[in-house]
Coordinates of C-alpha atoms in Angstrom, one line a residue:
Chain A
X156 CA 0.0 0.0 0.0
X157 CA 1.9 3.4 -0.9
X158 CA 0.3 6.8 0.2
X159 CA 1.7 9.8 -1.0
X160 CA 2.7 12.8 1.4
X161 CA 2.1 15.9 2.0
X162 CA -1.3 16.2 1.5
X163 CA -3.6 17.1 3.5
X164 CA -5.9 14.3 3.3
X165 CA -3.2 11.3 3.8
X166 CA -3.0 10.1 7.3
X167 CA 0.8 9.6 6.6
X168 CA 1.8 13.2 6.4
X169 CA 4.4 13.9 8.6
X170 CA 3.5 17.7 10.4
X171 CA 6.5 20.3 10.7
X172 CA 5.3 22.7 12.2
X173 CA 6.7 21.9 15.5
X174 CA 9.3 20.5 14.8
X175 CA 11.7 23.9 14.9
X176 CA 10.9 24.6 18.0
X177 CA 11.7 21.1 19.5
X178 CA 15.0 21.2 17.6
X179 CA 15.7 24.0 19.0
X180 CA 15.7 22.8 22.5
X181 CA 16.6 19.1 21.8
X182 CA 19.5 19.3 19.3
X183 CA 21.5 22.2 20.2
X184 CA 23.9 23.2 17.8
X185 CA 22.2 21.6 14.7
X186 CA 20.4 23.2 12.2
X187 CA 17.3 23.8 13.0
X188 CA 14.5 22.4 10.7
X189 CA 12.8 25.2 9.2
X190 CA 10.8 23.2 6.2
X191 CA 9.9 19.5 6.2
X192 CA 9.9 17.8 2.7
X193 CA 7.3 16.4 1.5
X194 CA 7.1 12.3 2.2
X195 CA 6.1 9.0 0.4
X196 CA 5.5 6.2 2.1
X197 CA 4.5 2.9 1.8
X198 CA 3.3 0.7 4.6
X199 CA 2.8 -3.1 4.4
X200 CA 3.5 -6.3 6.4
X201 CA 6.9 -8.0 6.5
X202 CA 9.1 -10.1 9.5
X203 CA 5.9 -10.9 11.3
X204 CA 4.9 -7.0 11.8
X205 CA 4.7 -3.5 10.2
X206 CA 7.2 -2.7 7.7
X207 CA 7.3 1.3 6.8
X208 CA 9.1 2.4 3.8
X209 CA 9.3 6.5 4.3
X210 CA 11.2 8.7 1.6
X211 CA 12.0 12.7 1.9
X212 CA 11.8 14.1 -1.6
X213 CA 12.5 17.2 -3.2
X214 CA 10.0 20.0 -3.0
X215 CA 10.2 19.6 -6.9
X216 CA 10.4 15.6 -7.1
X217 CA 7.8 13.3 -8.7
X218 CA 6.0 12.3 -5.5
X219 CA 4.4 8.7 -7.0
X220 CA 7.7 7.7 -8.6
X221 CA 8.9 8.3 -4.9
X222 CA 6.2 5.8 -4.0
X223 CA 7.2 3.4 -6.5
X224 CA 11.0 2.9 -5.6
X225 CA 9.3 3.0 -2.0
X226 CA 7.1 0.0 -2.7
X227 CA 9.9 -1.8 -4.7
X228 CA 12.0 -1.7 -1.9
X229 CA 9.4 -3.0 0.5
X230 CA 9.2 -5.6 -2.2
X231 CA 13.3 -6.0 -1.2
X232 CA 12.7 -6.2 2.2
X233 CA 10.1 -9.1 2.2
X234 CA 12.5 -11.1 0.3
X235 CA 15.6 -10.3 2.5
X236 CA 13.0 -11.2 5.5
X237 CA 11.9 -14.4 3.5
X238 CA 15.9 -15.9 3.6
X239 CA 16.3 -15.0 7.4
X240 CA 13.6 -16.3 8.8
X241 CA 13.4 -19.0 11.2
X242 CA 9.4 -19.7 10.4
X243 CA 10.0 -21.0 7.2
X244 CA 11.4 -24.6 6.6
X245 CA 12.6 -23.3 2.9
X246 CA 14.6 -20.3 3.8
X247 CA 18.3 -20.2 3.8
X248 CA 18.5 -19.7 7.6
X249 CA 16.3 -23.0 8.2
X250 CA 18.2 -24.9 5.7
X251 CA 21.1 -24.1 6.8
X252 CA 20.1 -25.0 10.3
X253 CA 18.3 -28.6 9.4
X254 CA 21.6 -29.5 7.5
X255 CA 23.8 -32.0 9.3
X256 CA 27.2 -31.4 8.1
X257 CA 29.4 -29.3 10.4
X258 CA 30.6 -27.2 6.8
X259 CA 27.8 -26.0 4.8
X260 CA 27.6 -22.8 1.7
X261 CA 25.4 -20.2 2.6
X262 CA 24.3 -17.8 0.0
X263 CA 25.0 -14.1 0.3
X264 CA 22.1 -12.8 2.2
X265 CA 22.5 -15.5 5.2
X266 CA 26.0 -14.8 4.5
X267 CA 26.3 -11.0 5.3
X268 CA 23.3 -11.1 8.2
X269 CA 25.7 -14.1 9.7
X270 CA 28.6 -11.7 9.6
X271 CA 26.9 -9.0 11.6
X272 CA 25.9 -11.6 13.9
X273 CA 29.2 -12.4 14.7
X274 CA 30.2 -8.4 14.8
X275 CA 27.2 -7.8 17.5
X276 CA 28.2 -10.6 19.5
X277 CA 31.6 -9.4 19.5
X278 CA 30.5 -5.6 20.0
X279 CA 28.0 -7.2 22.8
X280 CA 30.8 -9.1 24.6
X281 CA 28.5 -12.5 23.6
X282 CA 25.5 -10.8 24.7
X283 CA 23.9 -10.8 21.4
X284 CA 24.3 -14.9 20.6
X285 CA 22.8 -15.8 17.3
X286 CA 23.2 -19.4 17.8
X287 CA 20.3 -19.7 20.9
X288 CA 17.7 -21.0 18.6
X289 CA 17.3 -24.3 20.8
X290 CA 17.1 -21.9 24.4
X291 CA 14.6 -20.0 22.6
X292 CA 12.6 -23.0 21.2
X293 CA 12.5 -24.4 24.9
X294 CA 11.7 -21.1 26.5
X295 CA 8.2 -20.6 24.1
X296 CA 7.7 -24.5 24.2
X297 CA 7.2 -23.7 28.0
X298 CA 8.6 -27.2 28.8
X299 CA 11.0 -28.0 31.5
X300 CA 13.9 -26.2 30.9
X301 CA 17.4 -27.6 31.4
X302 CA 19.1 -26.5 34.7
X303 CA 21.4 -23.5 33.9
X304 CA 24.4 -24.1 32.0
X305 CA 26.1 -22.4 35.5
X306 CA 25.3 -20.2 38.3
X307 CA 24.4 -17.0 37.0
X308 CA 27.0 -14.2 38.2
X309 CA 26.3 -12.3 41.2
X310 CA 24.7 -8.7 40.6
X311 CA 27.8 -6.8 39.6
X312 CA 27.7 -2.9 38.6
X313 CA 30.4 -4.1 36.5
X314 CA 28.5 -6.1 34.5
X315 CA 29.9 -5.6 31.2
X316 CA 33.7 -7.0 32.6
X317 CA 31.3 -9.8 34.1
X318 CA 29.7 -10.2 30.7
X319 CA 32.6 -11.1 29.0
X320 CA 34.3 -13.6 31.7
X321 CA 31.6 -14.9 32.5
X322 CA 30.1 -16.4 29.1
X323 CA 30.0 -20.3 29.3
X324 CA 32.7 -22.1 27.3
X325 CA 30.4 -24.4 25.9
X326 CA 28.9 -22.5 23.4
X327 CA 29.2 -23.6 19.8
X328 CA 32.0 -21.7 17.8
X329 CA 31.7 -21.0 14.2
X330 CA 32.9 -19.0 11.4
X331 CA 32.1 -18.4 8.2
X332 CA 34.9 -18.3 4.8
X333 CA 34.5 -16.1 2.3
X334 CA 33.3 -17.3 -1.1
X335 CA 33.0 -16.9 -4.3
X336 CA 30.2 -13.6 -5.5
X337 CA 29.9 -12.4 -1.7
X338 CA 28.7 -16.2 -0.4
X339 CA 30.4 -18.3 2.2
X340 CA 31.2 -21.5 3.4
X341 CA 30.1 -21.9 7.3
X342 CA 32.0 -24.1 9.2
X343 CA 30.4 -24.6 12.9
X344 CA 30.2 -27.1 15.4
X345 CA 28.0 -29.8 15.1
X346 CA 24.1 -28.9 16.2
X347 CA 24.7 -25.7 16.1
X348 CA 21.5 -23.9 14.6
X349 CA 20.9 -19.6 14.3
X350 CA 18.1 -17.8 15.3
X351 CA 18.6 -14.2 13.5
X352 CA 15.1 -12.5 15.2
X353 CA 18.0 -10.3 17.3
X354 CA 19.8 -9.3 14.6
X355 CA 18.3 -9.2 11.1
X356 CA 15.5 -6.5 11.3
X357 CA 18.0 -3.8 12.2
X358 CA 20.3 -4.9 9.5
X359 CA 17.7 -5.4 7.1
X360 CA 16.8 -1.9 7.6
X361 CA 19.7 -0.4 7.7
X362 CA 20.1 -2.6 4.4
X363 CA 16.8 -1.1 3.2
X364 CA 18.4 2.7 4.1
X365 CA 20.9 2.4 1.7
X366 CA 18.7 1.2 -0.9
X367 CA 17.3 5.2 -1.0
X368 CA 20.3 7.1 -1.0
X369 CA 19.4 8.8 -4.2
X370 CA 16.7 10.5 -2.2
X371 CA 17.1 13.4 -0.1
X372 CA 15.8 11.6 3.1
X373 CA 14.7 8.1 4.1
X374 CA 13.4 6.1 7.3
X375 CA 12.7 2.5 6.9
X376 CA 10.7 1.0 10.2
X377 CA 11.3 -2.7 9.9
X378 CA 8.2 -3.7 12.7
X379 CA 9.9 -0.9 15.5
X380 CA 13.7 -1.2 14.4
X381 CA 14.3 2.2 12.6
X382 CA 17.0 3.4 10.2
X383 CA 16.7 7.3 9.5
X384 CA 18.9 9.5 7.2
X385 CA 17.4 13.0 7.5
X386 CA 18.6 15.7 5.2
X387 CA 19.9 19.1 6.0
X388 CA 16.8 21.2 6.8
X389 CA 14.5 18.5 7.4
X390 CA 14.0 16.1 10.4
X391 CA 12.2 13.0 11.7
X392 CA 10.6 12.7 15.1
X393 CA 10.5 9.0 16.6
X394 CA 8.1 8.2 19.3
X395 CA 9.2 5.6 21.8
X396 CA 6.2 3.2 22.5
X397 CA 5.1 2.7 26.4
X398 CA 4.5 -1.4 26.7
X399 CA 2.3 -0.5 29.6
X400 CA -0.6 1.6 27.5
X401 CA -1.4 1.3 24.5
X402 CA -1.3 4.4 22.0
X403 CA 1.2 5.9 24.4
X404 CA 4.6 6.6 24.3
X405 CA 7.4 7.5 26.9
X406 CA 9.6 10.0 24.8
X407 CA 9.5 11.7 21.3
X408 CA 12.8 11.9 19.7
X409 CA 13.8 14.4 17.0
X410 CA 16.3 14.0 14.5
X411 CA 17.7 16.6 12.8
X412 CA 19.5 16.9 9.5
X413 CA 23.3 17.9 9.0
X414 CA 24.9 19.7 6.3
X415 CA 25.9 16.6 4.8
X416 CA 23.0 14.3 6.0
X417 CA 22.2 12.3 9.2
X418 CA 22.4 8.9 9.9
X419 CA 20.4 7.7 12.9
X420 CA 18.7 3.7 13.9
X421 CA 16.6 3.3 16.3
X422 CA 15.7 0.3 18.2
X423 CA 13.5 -1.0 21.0
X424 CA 14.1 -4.7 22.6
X425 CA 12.0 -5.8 25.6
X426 CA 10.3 -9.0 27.3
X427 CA 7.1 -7.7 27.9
X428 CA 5.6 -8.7 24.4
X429 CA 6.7 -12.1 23.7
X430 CA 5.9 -14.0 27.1
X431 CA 5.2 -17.3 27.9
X432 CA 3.7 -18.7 31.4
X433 CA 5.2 -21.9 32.0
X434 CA 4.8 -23.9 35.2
X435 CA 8.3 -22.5 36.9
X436 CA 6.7 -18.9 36.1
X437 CA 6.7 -16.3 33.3
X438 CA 9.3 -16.6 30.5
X439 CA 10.0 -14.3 28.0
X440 CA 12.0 -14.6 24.5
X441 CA 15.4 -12.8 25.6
X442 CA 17.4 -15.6 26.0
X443 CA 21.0 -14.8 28.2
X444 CA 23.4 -16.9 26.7
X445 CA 25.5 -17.2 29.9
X446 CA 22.8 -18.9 31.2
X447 CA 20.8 -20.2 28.7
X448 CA 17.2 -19.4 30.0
X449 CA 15.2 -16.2 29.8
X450 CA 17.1 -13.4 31.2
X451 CA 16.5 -12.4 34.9
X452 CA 16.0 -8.7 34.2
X453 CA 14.5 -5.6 35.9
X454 CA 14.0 -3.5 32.2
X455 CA 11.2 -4.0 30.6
X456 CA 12.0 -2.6 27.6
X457 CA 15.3 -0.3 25.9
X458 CA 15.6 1.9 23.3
X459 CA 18.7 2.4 21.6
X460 CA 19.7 5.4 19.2
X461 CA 22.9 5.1 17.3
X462 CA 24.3 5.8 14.3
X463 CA 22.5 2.8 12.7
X464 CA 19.6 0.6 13.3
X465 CA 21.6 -3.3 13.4
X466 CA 23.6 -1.2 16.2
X467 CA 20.5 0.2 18.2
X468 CA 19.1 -2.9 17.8
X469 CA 22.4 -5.1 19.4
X470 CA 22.5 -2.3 22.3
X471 CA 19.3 -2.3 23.1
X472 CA 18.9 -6.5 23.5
X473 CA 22.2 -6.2 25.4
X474 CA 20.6 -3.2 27.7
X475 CA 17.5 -5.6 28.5
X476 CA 19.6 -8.9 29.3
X477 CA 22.5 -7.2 31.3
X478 CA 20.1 -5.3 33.8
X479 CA 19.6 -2.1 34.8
X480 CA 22.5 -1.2 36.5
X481 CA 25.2 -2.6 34.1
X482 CA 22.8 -1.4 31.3
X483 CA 23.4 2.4 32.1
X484 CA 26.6 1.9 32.9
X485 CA 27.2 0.2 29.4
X486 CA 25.1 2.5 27.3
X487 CA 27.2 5.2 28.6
X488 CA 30.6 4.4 27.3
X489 CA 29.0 2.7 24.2
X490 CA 28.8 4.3 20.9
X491 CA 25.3 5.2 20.8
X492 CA 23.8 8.4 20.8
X493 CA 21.0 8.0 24.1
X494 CA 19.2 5.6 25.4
X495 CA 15.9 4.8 27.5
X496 CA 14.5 2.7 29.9
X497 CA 11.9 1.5 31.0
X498 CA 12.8 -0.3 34.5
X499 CA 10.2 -3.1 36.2
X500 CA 9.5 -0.5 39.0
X501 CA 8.0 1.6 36.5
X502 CA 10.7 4.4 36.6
X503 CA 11.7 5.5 32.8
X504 CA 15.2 6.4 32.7
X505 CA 17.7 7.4 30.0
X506 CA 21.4 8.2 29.7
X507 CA 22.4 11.9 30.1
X508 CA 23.5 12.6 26.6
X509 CA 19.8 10.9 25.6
X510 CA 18.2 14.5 26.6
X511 CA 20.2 16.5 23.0
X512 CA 17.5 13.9 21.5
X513 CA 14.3 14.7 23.5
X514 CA 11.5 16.7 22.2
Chain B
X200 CA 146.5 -58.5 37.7
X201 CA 148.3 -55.3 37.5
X202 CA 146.4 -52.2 35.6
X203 CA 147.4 -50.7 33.1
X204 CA 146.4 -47.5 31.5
X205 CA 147.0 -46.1 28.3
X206 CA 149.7 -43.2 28.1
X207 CA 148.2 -41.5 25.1
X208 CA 144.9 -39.4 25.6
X209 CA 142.6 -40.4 22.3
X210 CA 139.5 -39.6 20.9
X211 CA 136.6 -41.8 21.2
X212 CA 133.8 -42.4 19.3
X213 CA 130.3 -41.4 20.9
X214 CA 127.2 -42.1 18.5
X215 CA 125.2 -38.9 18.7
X216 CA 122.8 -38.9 21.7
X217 CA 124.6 -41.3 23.6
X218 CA 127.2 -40.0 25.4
X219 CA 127.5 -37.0 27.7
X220 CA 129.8 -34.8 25.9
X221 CA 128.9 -33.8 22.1
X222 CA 130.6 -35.0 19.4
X223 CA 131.3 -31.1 18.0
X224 CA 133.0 -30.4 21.0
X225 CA 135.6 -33.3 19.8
X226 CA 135.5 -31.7 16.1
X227 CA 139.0 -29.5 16.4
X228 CA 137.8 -25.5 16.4
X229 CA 137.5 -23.7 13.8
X230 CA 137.2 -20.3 12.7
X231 CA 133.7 -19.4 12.0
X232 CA 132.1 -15.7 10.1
X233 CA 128.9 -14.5 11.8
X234 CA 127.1 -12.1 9.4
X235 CA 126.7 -8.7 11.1
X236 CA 122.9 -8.1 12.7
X237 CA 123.6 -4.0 11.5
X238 CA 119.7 -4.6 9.9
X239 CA 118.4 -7.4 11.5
X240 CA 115.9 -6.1 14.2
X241 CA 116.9 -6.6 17.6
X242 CA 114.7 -8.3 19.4
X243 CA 114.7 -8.6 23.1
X244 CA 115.0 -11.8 24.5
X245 CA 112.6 -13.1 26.9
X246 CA 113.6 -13.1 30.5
X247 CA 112.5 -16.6 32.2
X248 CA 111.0 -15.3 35.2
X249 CA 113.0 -16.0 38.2
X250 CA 111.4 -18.9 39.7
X251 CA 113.4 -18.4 43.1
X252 CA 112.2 -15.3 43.7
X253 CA 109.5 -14.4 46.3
X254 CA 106.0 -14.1 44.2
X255 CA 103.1 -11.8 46.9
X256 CA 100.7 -14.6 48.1
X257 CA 97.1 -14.2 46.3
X258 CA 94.4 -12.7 47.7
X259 CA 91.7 -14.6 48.7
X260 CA 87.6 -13.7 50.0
X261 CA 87.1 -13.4 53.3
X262 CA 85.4 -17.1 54.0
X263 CA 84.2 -15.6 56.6
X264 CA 80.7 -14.1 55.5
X265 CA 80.2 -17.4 52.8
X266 CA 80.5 -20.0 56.5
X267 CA 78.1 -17.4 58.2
X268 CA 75.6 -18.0 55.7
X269 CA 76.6 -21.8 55.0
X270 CA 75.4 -22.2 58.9
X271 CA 72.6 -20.0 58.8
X272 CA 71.3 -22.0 55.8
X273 CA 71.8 -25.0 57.7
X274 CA 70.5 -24.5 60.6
X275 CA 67.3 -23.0 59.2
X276 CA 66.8 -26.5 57.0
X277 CA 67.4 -28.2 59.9
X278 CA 64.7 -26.2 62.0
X279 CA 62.5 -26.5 59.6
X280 CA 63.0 -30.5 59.1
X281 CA 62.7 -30.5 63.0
X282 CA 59.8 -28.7 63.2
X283 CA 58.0 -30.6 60.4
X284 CA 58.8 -34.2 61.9
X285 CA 57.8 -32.9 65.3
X286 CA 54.1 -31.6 63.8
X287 CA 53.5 -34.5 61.6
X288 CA 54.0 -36.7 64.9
X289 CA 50.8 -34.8 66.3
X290 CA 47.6 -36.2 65.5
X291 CA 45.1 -33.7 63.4
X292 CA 47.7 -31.2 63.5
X293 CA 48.4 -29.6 60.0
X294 CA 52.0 -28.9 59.0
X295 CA 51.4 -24.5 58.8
X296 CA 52.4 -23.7 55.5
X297 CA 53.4 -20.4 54.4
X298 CA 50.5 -18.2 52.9
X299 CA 50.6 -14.8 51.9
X300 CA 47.3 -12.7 52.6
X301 CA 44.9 -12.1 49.4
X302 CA 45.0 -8.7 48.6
X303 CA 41.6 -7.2 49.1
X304 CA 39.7 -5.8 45.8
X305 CA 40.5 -2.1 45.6
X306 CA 36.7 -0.9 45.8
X307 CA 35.2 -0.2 42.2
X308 CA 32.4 2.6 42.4
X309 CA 30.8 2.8 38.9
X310 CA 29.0 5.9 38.3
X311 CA 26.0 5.2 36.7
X312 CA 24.5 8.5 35.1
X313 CA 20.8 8.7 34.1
X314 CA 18.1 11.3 33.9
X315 CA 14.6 10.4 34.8
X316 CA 12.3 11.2 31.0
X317 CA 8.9 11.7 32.7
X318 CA 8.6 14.6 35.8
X319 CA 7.0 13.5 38.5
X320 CA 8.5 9.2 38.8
X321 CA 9.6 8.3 42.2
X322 CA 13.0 9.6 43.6
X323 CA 15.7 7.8 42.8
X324 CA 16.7 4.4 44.7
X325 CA 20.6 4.0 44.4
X326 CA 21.3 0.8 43.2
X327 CA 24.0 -0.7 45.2
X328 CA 27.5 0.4 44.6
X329 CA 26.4 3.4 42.0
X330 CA 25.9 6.7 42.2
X331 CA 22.9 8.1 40.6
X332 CA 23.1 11.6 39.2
X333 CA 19.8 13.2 38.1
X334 CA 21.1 15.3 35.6
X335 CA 17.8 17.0 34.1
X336 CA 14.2 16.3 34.2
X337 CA 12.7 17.5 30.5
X338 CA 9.5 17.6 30.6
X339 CA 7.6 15.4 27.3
X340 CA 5.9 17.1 24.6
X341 CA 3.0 16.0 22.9
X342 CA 3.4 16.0 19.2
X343 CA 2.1 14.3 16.5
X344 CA 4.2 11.3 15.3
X345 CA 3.4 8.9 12.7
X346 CA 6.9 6.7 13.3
X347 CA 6.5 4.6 16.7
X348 CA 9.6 2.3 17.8
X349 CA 8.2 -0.1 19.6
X350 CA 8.9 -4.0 20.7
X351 CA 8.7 -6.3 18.1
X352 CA 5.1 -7.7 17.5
X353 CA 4.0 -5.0 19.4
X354 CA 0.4 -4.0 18.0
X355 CA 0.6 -0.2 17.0

């Protein structure tokens, strides 16, 4: 479905108004947005959710041919999301994953979204794991779960050092080799199977972004995982959904443009969507791989912004399994650009910097 | 049987090596030339040291200082041997081995930084070990949005 904006009848127009003034107060030292360009959009369904395609054209552009690229690369998307997924038996994840041998090809989607994998799980310290497709399995099958692979650690304001030394040794290793035209040959151990739900819809969006960089401005929402590149002049505002209440939000964000263009992702990770009620009590889908169960968390929900959505959305699933304390404390000496949280008492909190962002 | 000696002093034969005096000596002497050493270098002859003469005796470490710490050494093993034999010969008692205290953990205070988004939440609780610094409180404004990040199968 494409809808053209700027017009006063589509519900997709994006208002500017206001946004000068909040630019003024929330992104000191920017230019502040004194036009908005006019949009095209195209909203359909794609990864299980909403998938927004959102392009800033030139006051002068041809707003349906905007619409058209818009829809084709919607059309992208859906087949990108078709090759990760883990609900289909005949995509390249699932095949990969149901073959036996220990060495297997991978084409060059499954190839590139496995190499960020392995980037996020090194950025994450093993945080982000793509290879708990079993743990996550068993935590929605709301079975029995296996006893913990260990004791987890004790609370620990250090909790990133913690992360890292405390990651069990037993977790399957693999690689993959590059190949020929961008493929690659994954070697792993045995039974080791991927689960790319952590890791894809940021990258496929970010994937999406670049996809538009003829256009002034673009924002591709890949069901909540955002990747924006605002033009100078121009901005986007981003409201940060509030689990709790439906139709409300906790925080608008507003992203300006630079001189030479902005990159921004966005991405919001939680447990208080996907839950399970088992017989031992709730579970949700965040599985910690140094324990291998549901993470024992008190955030209900993180939103990252960085410089790119596949980042936002590997900070803010590390945020939600670390905990609150090591959370803050990682988010501020991470590259992103703020951060909030929503904490199981109810308290919304955010990193410092966070507040440049803030409408 | 009387003895007799011969009168007339004579030469006798001596094969090289065997006798005591050297057969040249027995040649008659003769005139020889020595070519003058005007250009050959003159070089010193070496001097044989004089083995008779009185050499300073070597000086030698003070053993002193080496037997003080031979005996200390010793008598330290031999405490220790003692003192081994005599706990081992007491039941349940454990030989004391030499430990050296664990240095405690220098204390780690992380400062974690955050401002509260929404005016009006609860004051802050410190979580243990942290420091929490309410930097601002910016107040939310209502605007309209159409983009929403939100949880993944979130409903809009």
């Amino acid at each position: 479905m494409t809808a053209a904006a700027g017009q006063p009848t589509s519900p997709n127009v994006t208002a500017g108004p206001s946004m000068a003034a909040a630019a003024g107060t929330a992104a000191a030292g920017m230019t502040a947005p004194t036009t908005s360009l006019p949009r095209a959009v195209d909203r359909s369904q794609a990864m299980g959710g909403g998938l927004g395609i959102h392009v800033a054209v030139a006051r002068d552009a041809h707003i349906p041919a905007a619409e058209v690229e818009a829809a084709r690369v919607a059309a992208r998307v859906r087949t990108w999301a078709g090759r990760l997924t883990r609900h289909d038996p005949s995509s390249d994840l699932m095949r990969a994953n149901a073959d036996p041998r220990g060495v297997v090809p991978v084409r060059p989607t499954l190839a590139a979204a496995l190499r960020w994998a392995s980037d996020a799980s090194e950025m994450s310290g093993g945080i982000v794991d793509a290879t708990m497709l079993r743990e996550r399995l068993a935590a929605e099958a709301t079975a029995p779960l296996e006893p913990p692979t260990f004791a987890p650690p004790p609370a620990d304001p250090r909790g990133w050092s913690s992360a890292l030394s405390s990651r069990p040794r037993s977790r399957p290793q693999w690689h993959l080799e590059p190949s020929r035209h961008r493929s690659a040959i994954l070697h792993r151990d045995p039974g080791t199977a991927f689960d790319l739900d952590g890791v894809a819809k940021g990258w496929i969006a970010d994937r999406a972004l670049a996809l538009l960089d003829r256009h002034p401005g673009a924002l591709v929402d890949a069901d909540g995982d955002i990747a924006i590149r605002t033009a100078q002049g121009d901005s986007w505002e981003v409201s940060v959904a509030d689990p709790r209440t439906p139709g409300a939000g906790l925080a608008v964000l507003v992203l300006p443009g630079g001189r030479l263009g902005a990159r921004y992702g966005i991405a919001t990770s939680g447990i208080s969507i996907h839950r399970w009620t088992a017989p031992d009590g709730e579970r949700h889908h965040l599985i910690d791989p140094r324990t291998g169960r549901p993470a024992a968390t008190d955030i209900v929900q993180a939103t990252v912004l960085a410089g790119s959505a596949s980042a936002a959305e590997a900070w803010a699933k590390t945020a939600v399994v670390l905990g609150l304390v090591a959370a803050l404390d990682v988010l501020d000496r991470a590259p992103v650009l703020g951060a909030i949280l929503l904490a199981s008492d109810g308290r919304v909190l955010a990193v410092p910097r966070t507040t440049r962002w803030l409408a | 049987m009387p003895i007799r000696t011969d009168p007339a002093p004579r030469a006798i034969p001596v094969a090289p090596g065997q006798g005591s005096v050297p057969s040249a000596e027995l040649a008659p002497a003769r005139e020889m030339t020595v070519p003058s050493p005007v250009h050959a270098p003159v070089r010193p002859m070496p001097t044989r040291p004089d083995l008779t003469a009185a050499r300073p005796a070597p000086r030698r470490p003070d053993p002193t200082s080496a037997r003080l710490a031979v005996a200390a050494g010793g008598i330290a093993t031999i405490s220790a041997l003692l003192a081994a034999i005599g706990s081992a010969a007491v039941p349940g008692a454990v030989a004391a081995a030499p430990t050296i205290a664990p240095a405690a953990p220098l204390p780690v205070q992380t400062i974690v930084k955050y401002v509260y988004v929404q005016p009006g939440a609860a004051a802050p609780v410190a979580p243990p070990a942290a420091v929490a610094t309410v930097v601002a409180t910016p107040a939310p404004r209502p605007a309209p949005v159409v983009v929403v990040t939100r949880q993944s199968g979130a409903k809009p």
